[in-house]
PDB file of C-alpha atoms in Angstrom:
ATOM      1  CA  MET A   1      16.124   6.638  -1.458  1.00 55.00           C
ATOM      2  CA  LEU A   2      15.681   3.202   0.107  1.00 71.00           C
ATOM      3  CA  SER A   3      17.321   0.495  -1.960  1.00 84.00           C
ATOM      4  CA  GLN A   4      14.763  -1.974  -0.629  1.00 88.00           C
ATOM      5  CA  THR A   5      11.670  -2.116   1.532  1.00 93.00           C
ATOM      6  CA  VAL A   6       9.680  -5.113   2.737  1.00 93.00           C
ATOM      7  CA  ILE A   7       5.957  -4.797   3.453  1.00 94.00           C
ATOM      8  CA  ARG A   8       3.958  -7.818   4.649  1.00 94.00           C
ATOM      9  CA  GLY A   9       6.743 -10.083   3.472  1.00 91.00           C
ATOM     10  CA  VAL A  10       6.751  -8.608  -0.036  1.00 91.00           C
ATOM     11  CA  SER A  11      10.153  -7.241  -1.047  1.00 92.00           C
ATOM     12  CA  PHE A  12      10.344  -4.174  -3.262  1.00 95.00           C
ATOM     13  CA  GLU A  13      13.701  -3.354  -4.846  1.00 93.00           C
ATOM     14  CA  PRO A  14      14.150  -0.445  -5.078  1.00 95.00           C
ATOM     15  CA  ALA A  15      11.536   1.309  -2.931  1.00 96.00           C
ATOM     16  CA  LEU A  16      10.472   3.401  -5.931  1.00 97.00           C
ATOM     17  CA  PHE A  17       6.907   2.962  -7.112  1.00 97.00           C
ATOM     18  CA  CYS A  18       4.835   4.048 -10.101  1.00 98.00           C
ATOM     19  CA  ALA A  19       1.598   5.720  -9.041  1.00 97.00           C
ATOM     20  CA  PRO A  20      -1.825   4.814 -10.405  1.00 97.00           C
ATOM     21  CA  LEU A  21      -2.589   7.280 -13.217  1.00 96.00           C
ATOM     22  CA  ALA A  22      -5.931   7.405 -15.019  1.00 94.00           C
ATOM     23  CA  GLY A  23      -5.550   6.496 -18.664  1.00 95.00           C
ATOM     24  CA  ILE A  24      -1.807   5.860 -18.260  1.00 97.00           C
ATOM     25  CA  THR A  25      -0.800   2.914 -16.057  1.00 97.00           C
ATOM     26  CA  HIS A  26      -2.413   0.223 -18.180  1.00 97.00           C
ATOM     27  CA  SER A  27      -0.545  -2.836 -19.433  1.00 97.00           C
ATOM     28  CA  ALA A  28       1.133  -1.047 -22.363  1.00 97.00           C
ATOM     29  CA  PHE A  29       2.626   1.727 -20.244  1.00 98.00           C
ATOM     30  CA  ARG A  30       3.731  -0.635 -17.499  1.00 98.00           C
ATOM     31  CA  ARG A  31       5.459  -2.803 -20.098  1.00 97.00           C
ATOM     32  CA  LEU A  32       7.306   0.217 -21.496  1.00 98.00           C
ATOM     33  CA  ALA A  33       8.412   1.564 -18.120  1.00 98.00           C
ATOM     34  CA  SER A  34       9.398  -1.867 -16.816  1.00 97.00           C
ATOM     35  CA  GLU A  35      11.657  -2.442 -19.818  1.00 97.00           C
ATOM     36  CA  PHE A  36      13.795   0.466 -18.634  1.00 97.00           C
ATOM     37  CA  GLY A  37      13.973  -1.081 -15.149  1.00 95.00           C
ATOM     38  CA  GLY A  38      14.374   0.575 -11.787  1.00 95.00           C
ATOM     39  CA  CYS A  39      10.742   0.481 -10.648  1.00 97.00           C
ATOM     40  CA  GLY A  40      10.086  -1.614  -7.552  1.00 96.00           C
ATOM     41  CA  GLY A  41       6.332  -1.834  -8.114  1.00 97.00           C
ATOM     42  CA  PHE A  42       3.563  -0.590 -10.393  1.00 97.00           C
ATOM     43  CA  TRP A  43       0.091   0.435  -9.244  1.00 98.00           C
ATOM     44  CA  THR A  44      -2.514  -0.002 -11.967  1.00 97.00           C
ATOM     45  CA  GLU A  45      -4.814   2.839 -12.847  1.00 96.00           C
ATOM     46  CA  MET A  46      -7.962   2.842 -10.722  1.00 97.00           C
ATOM     47  CA  LEU A  47     -10.198  -0.042 -11.791  1.00 96.00           C
ATOM     48  CA  ALA A  48     -13.966  -0.056 -11.210  1.00 95.00           C
ATOM     49  CA  ALA A  49     -14.199  -3.102  -8.948  1.00 93.00           C
ATOM     50  CA  ARG A  50     -17.347  -4.607 -10.493  1.00 92.00           C
ATOM     51  CA  GLU A  51     -15.929  -4.245 -14.000  1.00 94.00           C
ATOM     52  CA  VAL A  52     -12.958  -6.403 -13.031  1.00 94.00           C
ATOM     53  CA  LEU A  53     -15.329  -9.382 -13.004  1.00 94.00           C
ATOM     54  CA  LYS A  54     -15.969  -8.888 -16.719  1.00 93.00           C
ATOM     55  CA  GLU A  55     -12.281  -8.870 -17.677  1.00 92.00           C
ATOM     56  CA  ASP A  56     -10.060 -11.739 -18.806  1.00 90.00           C
ATOM     57  CA  PRO A  57      -6.824 -11.594 -16.773  1.00 88.00           C
ATOM     58  CA  LYS A  58      -4.874 -12.943 -19.756  1.00 89.00           C
ATOM     59  CA  THR A  59      -5.977 -10.374 -22.330  1.00 92.00           C
ATOM     60  CA  SER A  60      -7.387  -7.341 -20.515  1.00 94.00           C
ATOM     61  CA  PRO A  61      -5.126  -4.248 -20.729  1.00 94.00           C
ATOM     62  CA  TRP A  62      -6.296  -3.416 -17.230  1.00 92.00           C
ATOM     63  CA  LEU A  63      -5.322  -6.761 -15.719  1.00 93.00           C
ATOM     64  CA  LYS A  64      -2.635  -8.495 -17.767  1.00 93.00           C
ATOM     65  CA  ARG A  65       1.031  -8.008 -16.980  1.00 91.00           C
ATOM     66  CA  SER A  66       4.301  -8.492 -18.804  1.00 91.00           C
ATOM     67  CA  ALA A  67       7.223 -10.625 -17.707  1.00 91.00           C
ATOM     68  CA  THR A  68       9.351  -7.519 -17.078  1.00 93.00           C
ATOM     69  CA  GLU A  69       7.066  -6.127 -14.352  1.00 93.00           C
ATOM     70  CA  LYS A  70       8.517  -6.973 -10.939  1.00 89.00           C
ATOM     71  CA  ARG A  71       5.450  -6.239  -8.827  1.00 95.00           C
ATOM     72  CA  VAL A  72       1.941  -5.147  -9.796  1.00 97.00           C
ATOM     73  CA  ILE A  73      -0.572  -3.836  -7.269  1.00 97.00           C
ATOM     74  CA  TYR A  74      -4.120  -3.531  -8.579  1.00 97.00           C
ATOM     75  CA  GLN A  75      -5.961  -0.416  -7.455  1.00 98.00           C
ATOM     76  CA  LEU A  76      -9.731  -0.588  -7.047  1.00 97.00           C
ATOM     77  CA  MET A  77     -12.592   1.876  -6.916  1.00 97.00           C
ATOM     78  CA  VAL A  78     -14.826   0.010  -4.494  1.00 96.00           C
ATOM     79  CA  ARG A  79     -18.439   0.734  -3.547  1.00 94.00           C
ATOM     80  CA  LYS A  80     -20.220  -0.483  -0.448  1.00 90.00           C
ATOM     81  CA  ASP A  81     -22.173  -3.323  -2.074  1.00 90.00           C
ATOM     82  CA  ASP A  82     -19.439  -4.598  -4.373  1.00 94.00           C
ATOM     83  CA  PRO A  83     -18.751  -8.361  -4.141  1.00 95.00           C
ATOM     84  CA  VAL A  84     -15.273  -7.929  -2.707  1.00 95.00           C
ATOM     85  CA  GLU A  85     -14.481 -11.646  -2.402  1.00 95.00           C
ATOM     86  CA  GLU A  86     -15.238 -12.347  -6.081  1.00 95.00           C
ATOM     87  CA  ILE A  87     -13.306  -9.300  -7.220  1.00 95.00           C
ATOM     88  CA  VAL A  88     -10.238 -10.166  -5.168  1.00 95.00           C
ATOM     89  CA  ALA A  89     -10.347 -13.736  -6.477  1.00 93.00           C
ATOM     90  CA  ARG A  90     -10.232 -12.403 -10.043  1.00 92.00           C
ATOM     91  CA  LEU A  91      -7.198 -10.257  -9.170  1.00 94.00           C
ATOM     92  CA  ALA A  92      -5.507 -13.260  -7.591  1.00 93.00           C
ATOM     93  CA  ALA A  93      -6.015 -15.094 -10.892  1.00 89.00           C
ATOM     94  CA  ALA A  94      -4.275 -12.193 -12.622  1.00 90.00           C
ATOM     95  CA  GLY A  95      -1.244 -12.698 -10.383  1.00 92.00           C
ATOM     96  CA  ALA A  96      -1.710  -9.601  -8.231  1.00 95.00           C
ATOM     97  CA  ASP A  97       1.148  -8.796  -5.868  1.00 96.00           C
ATOM     98  CA  GLY A  98      -1.205  -6.602  -3.896  1.00 97.00           C
ATOM     99  CA  VAL A  99      -4.606  -4.922  -3.755  1.00 98.00           C
ATOM    100  CA  ASP A 100      -5.019  -1.184  -3.217  1.00 98.00           C
ATOM    101  CA  ILE A 101      -8.232   0.660  -2.333  1.00 98.00           C
ATOM    102  CA  ASN A 102      -8.481   4.170  -3.765  1.00 98.00           C
ATOM    103  CA  LEU A 103      -9.647   6.625  -1.102  1.00 97.00           C
ATOM    104  CA  ALA A 104      -8.258   9.745  -2.747  1.00 96.00           C
ATOM    105  CA  CYS A 105     -10.107  10.343  -6.024  1.00 94.00           C
ATOM    106  CA  HIS A 106     -12.415  13.359  -5.718  1.00 92.00           C
ATOM    107  CA  ALA A 107     -13.896  13.250  -9.222  1.00 92.00           C
ATOM    108  CA  PRO A 108     -17.696  13.726  -9.051  1.00 93.00           C
ATOM    109  CA  VAL A 109     -18.386  10.507 -10.955  1.00 93.00           C
ATOM    110  CA  VAL A 110     -16.443   8.598  -8.270  1.00 94.00           C
ATOM    111  CA  ARG A 111     -17.539  10.566  -5.234  1.00 92.00           C
ATOM    112  CA  ASN A 112     -21.219  10.387  -6.245  1.00 92.00           C
ATOM    113  CA  VAL A 113     -21.186   6.598  -5.885  1.00 94.00           C
ATOM    114  CA  ALA A 114     -19.550   6.889  -2.434  1.00 94.00           C
ATOM    115  CA  ALA A 115     -16.183   5.644  -3.670  1.00 95.00           C
ATOM    116  CA  GLY A 116     -12.755   7.315  -3.589  1.00 96.00           C
ATOM    117  CA  SER A 117     -12.878  10.377  -1.337  1.00 95.00           C
ATOM    118  CA  GLY A 118     -16.517   9.591  -0.565  1.00 96.00           C
ATOM    119  CA  LEU A 119     -15.542   6.238   0.901  1.00 97.00           C
ATOM    120  CA  PHE A 120     -12.708   7.856   2.889  1.00 97.00           C
ATOM    121  CA  GLU A 121     -15.285  10.029   4.643  1.00 96.00           C
ATOM    122  CA  ASP A 122     -17.701   7.177   5.453  1.00 96.00           C
ATOM    123  CA  ALA A 123     -15.927   5.424   8.309  1.00 97.00           C
ATOM    124  CA  ALA A 124     -18.497   2.634   8.722  1.00 96.00           C
ATOM    125  CA  ALA A 125     -18.543   1.690   5.041  1.00 96.00           C
ATOM    126  CA  LEU A 126     -14.767   1.961   4.858  1.00 97.00           C
ATOM    127  CA  ALA A 127     -14.290  -0.394   7.813  1.00 97.00           C
ATOM    128  CA  GLU A 128     -16.722  -2.868   6.233  1.00 96.00           C
ATOM    129  CA  ILE A 129     -14.941  -2.894   2.882  1.00 96.00           C
ATOM    130  CA  LEU A 130     -11.434  -3.093   4.315  1.00 97.00           C
ATOM    131  CA  GLY A 131     -12.541  -5.853   6.681  1.00 97.00           C
ATOM    132  CA  ALA A 132     -14.006  -7.844   3.805  1.00 96.00           C
ATOM    133  CA  ALA A 133     -10.878  -7.372   1.711  1.00 96.00           C
ATOM    134  CA  ARG A 134      -8.626  -8.419   4.588  1.00 97.00           C
ATOM    135  CA  ARG A 135     -10.645 -11.554   5.299  1.00 96.00           C
ATOM    136  CA  CYS A 136     -10.467 -12.852   1.722  1.00 95.00           C
ATOM    137  CA  TRP A 137      -7.058 -11.519   0.680  1.00 96.00           C
ATOM    138  CA  PRO A 138      -4.016 -12.841   2.570  1.00 95.00           C
ATOM    139  CA  GLY A 139      -1.564 -10.717   0.603  1.00 96.00           C
ATOM    140  CA  LEU A 140      -0.500  -7.088   0.537  1.00 97.00           C
ATOM    141  CA  LEU A 141      -3.386  -4.671   1.166  1.00 98.00           C
ATOM    142  CA  THR A 142      -2.776  -0.935   0.761  1.00 98.00           C
ATOM    143  CA  VAL A 143      -4.808   2.274   0.586  1.00 98.00           C
ATOM    144  CA  LYS A 144      -4.081   5.499  -1.270  1.00 98.00           C
ATOM    145  CA  ILE A 145      -5.266   8.638   0.479  1.00 98.00           C
ATOM    146  CA  ARG A 146      -5.087  12.411   0.645  1.00 97.00           C
ATOM    147  CA  LEU A 147      -5.370  14.590   3.730  1.00 96.00           C
ATOM    148  CA  GLY A 148      -9.151  14.775   3.564  1.00 94.00           C
ATOM    149  CA  ARG A 149     -11.290  17.881   3.280  1.00 93.00           C
ATOM    150  CA  ASP A 150      -9.682  21.264   3.920  1.00 92.00           C
ATOM    151  CA  GLU A 151     -11.845  22.304   6.847  1.00 94.00           C
ATOM    152  CA  PRO A 152     -11.490  22.679  10.631  1.00 94.00           C
ATOM    153  CA  GLY A 153     -10.769  19.434  12.425  1.00 95.00           C
ATOM    154  CA  TRP A 154      -9.163  17.707   9.438  1.00 96.00           C
ATOM    155  CA  GLU A 155      -6.167  16.665  11.533  1.00 97.00           C
ATOM    156  CA  SER A 156      -8.223  14.613  13.987  1.00 97.00           C
ATOM    157  CA  ARG A 157     -10.247  13.007  11.182  1.00 96.00           C
ATOM    158  CA  PHE A 158      -7.019  12.126   9.393  1.00 98.00           C
ATOM    159  CA  GLU A 159      -5.632  10.474  12.533  1.00 98.00           C
ATOM    160  CA  GLU A 160      -8.890   8.569  13.024  1.00 98.00           C
ATOM    161  CA  ARG A 161      -8.580   7.114   9.536  1.00 98.00           C
ATOM    162  CA  LEU A 162      -5.025   5.979  10.188  1.00 98.00           C
ATOM    163  CA  LYS A 163      -6.219   4.183  13.325  1.00 98.00           C
ATOM    164  CA  LEU A 164      -9.008   2.577  11.304  1.00 98.00           C
ATOM    165  CA  PHE A 165      -6.446   1.317   8.790  1.00 98.00           C
ATOM    166  CA  GLU A 166      -4.446  -0.223  11.625  1.00 98.00           C
ATOM    167  CA  ALA A 167      -7.527  -1.914  13.052  1.00 98.00           C
ATOM    168  CA  GLU A 168      -8.570  -3.392   9.702  1.00 97.00           C
ATOM    169  CA  GLY A 169      -5.149  -4.822   8.844  1.00 97.00           C
ATOM    170  CA  VAL A 170      -3.989  -2.427   6.126  1.00 98.00           C
ATOM    171  CA  ASP A 171      -0.323  -3.069   5.341  1.00 98.00           C
ATOM    172  CA  ALA A 172       0.736   0.313   3.917  1.00 98.00           C
ATOM    173  CA  VAL A 173      -0.671   3.780   3.282  1.00 98.00           C
ATOM    174  CA  ILE A 174       0.239   5.802   0.200  1.00 98.00           C
ATOM    175  CA  LEU A 175      -0.133   9.446   1.195  1.00 98.00           C
ATOM    176  CA  HIS A 176      -0.508  12.232  -1.337  1.00 97.00           C
ATOM    177  CA  PRO A 177      -0.353  15.234   1.049  1.00 96.00           C
ATOM    178  CA  ARG A 178      -2.903  17.455  -0.645  1.00 95.00           C
ATOM    179  CA  PHE A 179      -6.520  18.050   0.340  1.00 94.00           C
ATOM    180  CA  PHE A 180      -9.269  16.645  -1.854  1.00 91.00           C
ATOM    181  CA  GLU A 181     -10.182  20.096  -3.115  1.00 88.00           C
ATOM    182  CA  ASP A 182      -6.601  20.935  -4.089  1.00 86.00           C
ATOM    183  CA  LYS A 183      -6.562  18.507  -7.020  1.00 77.00           C
ATOM    184  CA  PHE A 184      -3.150  19.507  -8.511  1.00 74.00           C
ATOM    185  CA  LYS A 185      -3.562  23.257  -8.182  1.00 76.00           C
ATOM    186  CA  ARG A 186      -1.571  23.603  -4.957  1.00 82.00           C
ATOM    187  CA  ARG A 187       1.739  22.061  -4.008  1.00 89.00           C
ATOM    188  CA  ALA A 188       1.992  18.804  -2.108  1.00 90.00           C
ATOM    189  CA  ARG A 189       2.605  19.480   1.586  1.00 96.00           C
ATOM    190  CA  HIS A 190       5.668  17.301   2.077  1.00 96.00           C
ATOM    191  CA  GLU A 191       6.384  19.031   5.385  1.00 97.00           C
ATOM    192  CA  LEU A 192       3.438  17.062   6.836  1.00 97.00           C
ATOM    193  CA  LEU A 193       4.967  13.654   6.072  1.00 97.00           C
ATOM    194  CA  PRO A 194       6.970  13.332   9.334  1.00 97.00           C
ATOM    195  CA  TRP A 195       3.854  14.227  11.342  1.00 97.00           C
ATOM    196  CA  ALA A 196       1.747  11.705   9.447  1.00 97.00           C
ATOM    197  CA  THR A 197       4.244   8.879   9.946  1.00 97.00           C
ATOM    198  CA  SER A 198       4.348   9.652  13.683  1.00 97.00           C
ATOM    199  CA  LEU A 199       0.616   8.913  14.007  1.00 97.00           C
ATOM    200  CA  THR A 200       0.651   5.268  12.963  1.00 97.00           C
ATOM    201  CA  ARG A 201       2.644   2.048  12.932  1.00 96.00           C
ATOM    202  CA  VAL A 202       1.459   1.340   9.361  1.00 97.00           C
ATOM    203  CA  PRO A 203       4.261   1.993   6.821  1.00 97.00           C
ATOM    204  CA  LEU A 204       3.782   5.154   4.798  1.00 97.00           C
ATOM    205  CA  ILE A 205       4.761   5.655   1.150  1.00 98.00           C
ATOM    206  CA  ALA A 206       5.207   9.269   0.060  1.00 97.00           C
ATOM    207  CA  ASN A 207       3.515  10.522  -3.110  1.00 97.00           C
ATOM    208  CA  GLY A 208       2.801  13.865  -4.760  1.00 94.00           C
ATOM    209  CA  ASP A 209       5.078  16.277  -6.657  1.00 94.00           C
ATOM    210  CA  ILE A 210       8.053  13.905  -6.481  1.00 95.00           C
ATOM    211  CA  THR A 211       9.809  14.625  -9.758  1.00 94.00           C
ATOM    212  CA  GLY A 212      13.214  13.052  -9.148  1.00 94.00           C
ATOM    213  CA  PRO A 213      16.004  12.721  -6.574  1.00 95.00           C
ATOM    214  CA  GLU A 214      16.303  16.506  -6.437  1.00 94.00           C
ATOM    215  CA  THR A 215      12.895  16.642  -4.724  1.00 95.00           C
ATOM    216  CA  ILE A 216      14.244  14.524  -1.886  1.00 95.00           C
ATOM    217  CA  ALA A 217      17.611  16.299  -1.773  1.00 95.00           C
ATOM    218  CA  ARG A 218      15.949  19.657  -1.104  1.00 94.00           C
ATOM    219  CA  HIS A 219      14.350  18.441   2.150  1.00 95.00           C
ATOM    220  CA  PRO A 220      15.637  14.947   3.012  1.00 95.00           C
ATOM    221  CA  ASP A 221      14.263  15.162   6.566  1.00 95.00           C
ATOM    222  CA  ARG A 222      10.707  15.237   5.221  1.00 96.00           C
ATOM    223  CA  PHE A 223      11.059  11.864   3.537  1.00 96.00           C
ATOM    224  CA  GLU A 224      13.368   9.915   5.844  1.00 94.00           C
ATOM    225  CA  ALA A 225      10.544   8.114   7.691  1.00 93.00           C
ATOM    226  CA  ALA A 226       8.787   7.038   4.480  1.00 96.00           C
ATOM    227  CA  LYS A 227       9.092   3.393   3.449  1.00 96.00           C
ATOM    228  CA  GLY A 228       9.132   4.283  -0.215  1.00 96.00           C
ATOM    229  CA  LEU A 229       8.563   6.968  -2.826  1.00 97.00           C
ATOM    230  CA  MET A 230       5.774   6.949  -5.397  1.00 98.00           C
ATOM    231  CA  ILE A 231       6.172   8.922  -8.632  1.00 97.00           C
ATOM    232  CA  GLY A 232       3.125   9.899 -10.646  1.00 95.00           C
ATOM    233  CA  ARG A 233       2.887  12.442 -13.448  1.00 95.00           C
ATOM    234  CA  MET A 234       6.642  12.687 -14.025  1.00 96.00           C
ATOM    235  CA  ALA A 235       6.699   8.942 -14.695  1.00 97.00           C
ATOM    236  CA  ALA A 236       4.076   9.488 -17.402  1.00 97.00           C
ATOM    237  CA  ALA A 237       6.305  12.126 -18.996  1.00 97.00           C
ATOM    238  CA  LYS A 238       9.533  10.184 -18.453  1.00 98.00           C
ATOM    239  CA  PRO A 239       8.867   6.428 -18.260  1.00 98.00           C
ATOM    240  CA  TRP A 240      12.597   5.923 -17.708  1.00 98.00           C
ATOM    241  CA  ILE A 241      12.640   8.043 -14.511  1.00 97.00           C
ATOM    242  CA  PHE A 242      13.085   4.996 -12.266  1.00 97.00           C
ATOM    243  CA  ALA A 243      16.034   3.672 -14.243  1.00 96.00           C
ATOM    244  CA  ALA A 244      17.623   7.138 -14.305  1.00 96.00           C
ATOM    245  CA  TRP A 245      17.109   7.847 -10.599  1.00 95.00           C
ATOM    246  CA  ASN A 246      20.733   7.359  -9.576  1.00 91.00           C
ATOM    247  CA  GLU A 247      22.590   8.038 -12.834  1.00 89.00           C
ATOM    248  CA  PRO A 248      21.879   9.711 -16.193  1.00 90.00           C
ATOM    249  CA  LEU A 249      20.337   7.634 -18.946  1.00 94.00           C
ATOM    250  CA  GLU A 250      20.622   8.234 -22.670  1.00 94.00           C
ATOM    251  CA  VAL A 251      17.142   8.203 -24.185  1.00 96.00           C
ATOM    252  CA  ASP A 252      15.956   8.022 -27.778  1.00 97.00           C
ATOM    253  CA  TYR A 253      12.800  10.094 -27.390  1.00 97.00           C
ATOM    254  CA  ALA A 254      11.386   9.139 -30.780  1.00 97.00           C
ATOM    255  CA  GLU A 255      11.929   5.444 -30.144  1.00 98.00           C
ATOM    256  CA  VAL A 256      10.223   5.633 -26.730  1.00 98.00           C
ATOM    257  CA  TRP A 257       7.107   7.202 -28.267  1.00 98.00           C
ATOM    258  CA  ARG A 258       7.145   4.652 -31.093  1.00 98.00           C
ATOM    259  CA  ARG A 259       7.315   1.745 -28.652  1.00 98.00           C
ATOM    260  CA  MET A 260       4.486   3.198 -26.605  1.00 98.00           C
ATOM    261  CA  SER A 261       2.287   3.491 -29.695  1.00 98.00           C
ATOM    262  CA  GLU A 262       3.165  -0.074 -30.669  1.00 98.00           C
ATOM    263  CA  TYR A 263       2.316  -1.497 -27.245  1.00 98.00           C
ATOM    264  CA  ILE A 264      -0.938   0.446 -26.999  1.00 98.00           C
ATOM    265  CA  ARG A 265      -1.982  -0.694 -30.467  1.00 97.00           C
ATOM    266  CA  ALA A 266      -1.285  -4.307 -29.481  1.00 96.00           C
ATOM    267  CA  ASP A 267      -3.310  -4.124 -26.251  1.00 97.00           C
ATOM    268  CA  PHE A 268      -6.355  -2.008 -27.167  1.00 97.00           C
ATOM    269  CA  PRO A 269      -8.999  -1.865 -29.893  1.00 95.00           C
ATOM    270  CA  GLU A 270      -8.383   0.975 -32.363  1.00 91.00           C
ATOM    271  CA  LYS A 271     -10.678   3.580 -30.800  1.00 92.00           C
ATOM    272  CA  GLN A 272      -9.491   2.941 -27.255  1.00 96.00           C
ATOM    273  CA  ALA A 273      -5.880   2.782 -28.442  1.00 97.00           C
ATOM    274  CA  LEU A 274      -6.084   6.236 -29.991  1.00 98.00           C
ATOM    275  CA  GLY A 275      -7.555   7.688 -26.803  1.00 97.00           C
ATOM    276  CA  ARG A 276      -4.827   6.170 -24.633  1.00 98.00           C
ATOM    277  CA  LEU A 277      -2.108   7.358 -27.002  1.00 98.00           C
ATOM    278  CA  LYS A 278      -3.461  10.900 -26.843  1.00 98.00           C
ATOM    279  CA  ILE A 279      -3.439  10.824 -23.037  1.00 97.00           C
ATOM    280  CA  PHE A 280       0.160   9.596 -22.995  1.00 98.00           C
ATOM    281  CA  THR A 281       1.239  12.241 -25.507  1.00 98.00           C
ATOM    282  CA  ARG A 282      -0.254  14.996 -23.353  1.00 97.00           C
ATOM    283  CA  TYR A 283       2.437  14.168 -20.778  1.00 97.00           C
ATOM    284  CA  TYR A 284       5.209  13.061 -23.110  1.00 98.00           C
ATOM    285  CA  ALA A 285       5.064  16.232 -25.204  1.00 97.00           C
ATOM    286  CA  ARG A 286       6.244  18.205 -22.165  1.00 97.00           C
ATOM    287  CA  ASN A 287       9.736  16.802 -22.801  1.00 97.00           C
ATOM    288  CA  PHE A 288      10.103  19.182 -25.765  1.00 97.00           C
ATOM    289  CA  LYS A 289      10.561  22.958 -25.946  1.00 94.00           C
ATOM    290  CA  PHE A 290       7.733  23.267 -28.468  1.00 93.00           C
ATOM    291  CA  GLY A 291       5.929  20.127 -27.412  1.00 95.00           C
ATOM    292  CA  HIS A 292       2.505  21.786 -27.553  1.00 95.00           C
ATOM    293  CA  HIS A 293       2.701  21.472 -31.349  1.00 96.00           C
ATOM    294  CA  PHE A 294       3.357  17.743 -30.946  1.00 97.00           C
ATOM    295  CA  ASN A 295       0.473  17.333 -28.516  1.00 97.00           C
ATOM    296  CA  VAL A 296      -1.996  19.245 -30.695  1.00 97.00           C
ATOM    297  CA  ALA A 297      -1.029  17.282 -33.822  1.00 97.00           C
ATOM    298  CA  VAL A 298      -1.582  13.943 -32.097  1.00 98.00           C
ATOM    299  CA  HIS A 299      -4.728  15.165 -30.341  1.00 97.00           C
ATOM    300  CA  ASN A 300      -6.270  16.165 -33.682  1.00 98.00           C
ATOM    301  CA  ALA A 301      -5.382  12.882 -35.412  1.00 98.00           C
ATOM    302  CA  PRO A 302      -8.491  10.863 -36.390  1.00 97.00           C
ATOM    303  CA  THR A 303      -6.744   7.471 -36.441  1.00 97.00           C
ATOM    304  CA  MET A 304      -3.759   5.681 -34.937  1.00 97.00           C
ATOM    305  CA  ASP A 305      -1.965   5.805 -38.265  1.00 97.00           C
ATOM    306  CA  ALA A 306      -2.515   9.554 -38.507  1.00 98.00           C
ATOM    307  CA  ALA A 307      -1.297  10.034 -34.937  1.00 98.00           C
ATOM    308  CA  CYS A 308       1.858   8.059 -35.660  1.00 97.00           C
ATOM    309  CA  GLU A 309       2.501  10.061 -38.825  1.00 98.00           C
ATOM    310  CA  ALA A 310       2.033  13.363 -36.934  1.00 97.00           C
ATOM    311  CA  ALA A 311       4.438  12.182 -34.247  1.00 97.00           C
ATOM    312  CA  ARG A 312       7.002  11.079 -36.827  1.00 97.00           C
ATOM    313  CA  ALA A 313       6.876  14.464 -38.538  1.00 97.00           C
ATOM    314  CA  PHE A 314       7.546  16.245 -35.245  1.00 97.00           C
ATOM    315  CA  LEU A 315      10.161  13.881 -33.815  1.00 97.00           C
ATOM    316  CA  ASP A 316      12.150  13.605 -37.053  1.00 96.00           C
ATOM    317  CA  ARG A 317      13.019  17.289 -36.662  1.00 94.00           C
ATOM    318  CA  ASN A 318      15.096  16.466 -33.546  1.00 93.00           C
ATOM    319  CA  PRO A 319      13.180  18.926 -31.343  1.00 96.00           C
ATOM    320  CA  ALA A 320      14.933  20.667 -28.453  1.00 96.00           C
ATOM    321  CA  ILE A 321      14.534  18.871 -25.117  1.00 96.00           C
ATOM    322  CA  ASN A 322      13.198  20.177 -21.805  1.00 93.00           C
ATOM    323  CA  PRO A 323      15.456  18.480 -19.230  1.00 89.00           C
ATOM    324  CA  ASP A 324      12.852  19.207 -16.531  1.00 90.00           C
ATOM    325  CA  PRO A 325       9.433  18.818 -18.179  1.00 91.00           C
ATOM    326  CA  PRO A 326       6.876  21.280 -16.744  1.00 89.00           C
ATOM    327  CA  LEU A 327       3.725  19.476 -15.674  1.00 86.00           C
ATOM    328  CA  MET A 328       1.576  22.404 -14.599  1.00 77.00           C
ATOM    329  CA  GLY A 329      -1.839  22.342 -16.188  1.00 69.00           C
ATOM    330  CA  ILE A 330      -2.058  18.547 -16.506  1.00 71.00           C
ATOM    331  CA  ALA A 331      -4.763  17.294 -14.136  1.00 63.00           C
TER     332      ALA A 331
END
């Protein structure tokens, strides 16, 4: 693992990044994970670009940041007619360390408005949006992508997109080496990373099924050309994963969940807070041998207070720990 990487003059130490995760990488989660340390940069969850204009950078759980966060890159779901200059200006006011364009999300609600994977496939619209972003944003500009559609000729289309990124001044590409249709049902194709890095001069950050240093140790040659590693779902289950990358870390599992509930309650209205806490618990419960009971109890709670009481009842029993939380089945 790189101890440091520099992209467009921005230094990341270490070159370990937290991936954008829907419903997870809001201000409360980033605060929690950053308090453990070890994360070189956080990507926010995907933000609808137009909605950013309605948010207050000082109070919005999507935009605000804590003092413990080293670097925050704001990921956007951008559509062709979005006012990119205004949106980027709002992110600059929030203190963004970078702007990322999501080109990977294949959810129908995103694809149907020609964003995410839909934008990846529309070369003309993609060039227009990236060009607009580059003209008004002098800082770090990244894109997050997958391999494209799983159909004949995908390799040449993938290479064409990398050349487009070069032409439009993209500073780094985060590659999750799955096809759009794979979602999380098939493994990430890490064996394709060396090939992908050979196609472009733009730095590549590896993402997908990276669950800890053991992932890299199994096939170090696959990751050696990457400029950094991005951890997604395992970070949601183990917010301390960055701090524990190089050496074991003693964790009070009950206290971590309590702090997460506290931070979410502080940042969100009650109804939204409960929803975000349930999403977090879906991942966090995988740390326990019988964590499905924990997840169901919180999921069925009608209020934040009830959720906290259900969690306390489970965690006070000192449940057995899964050292390697299984994440299968979590989309």
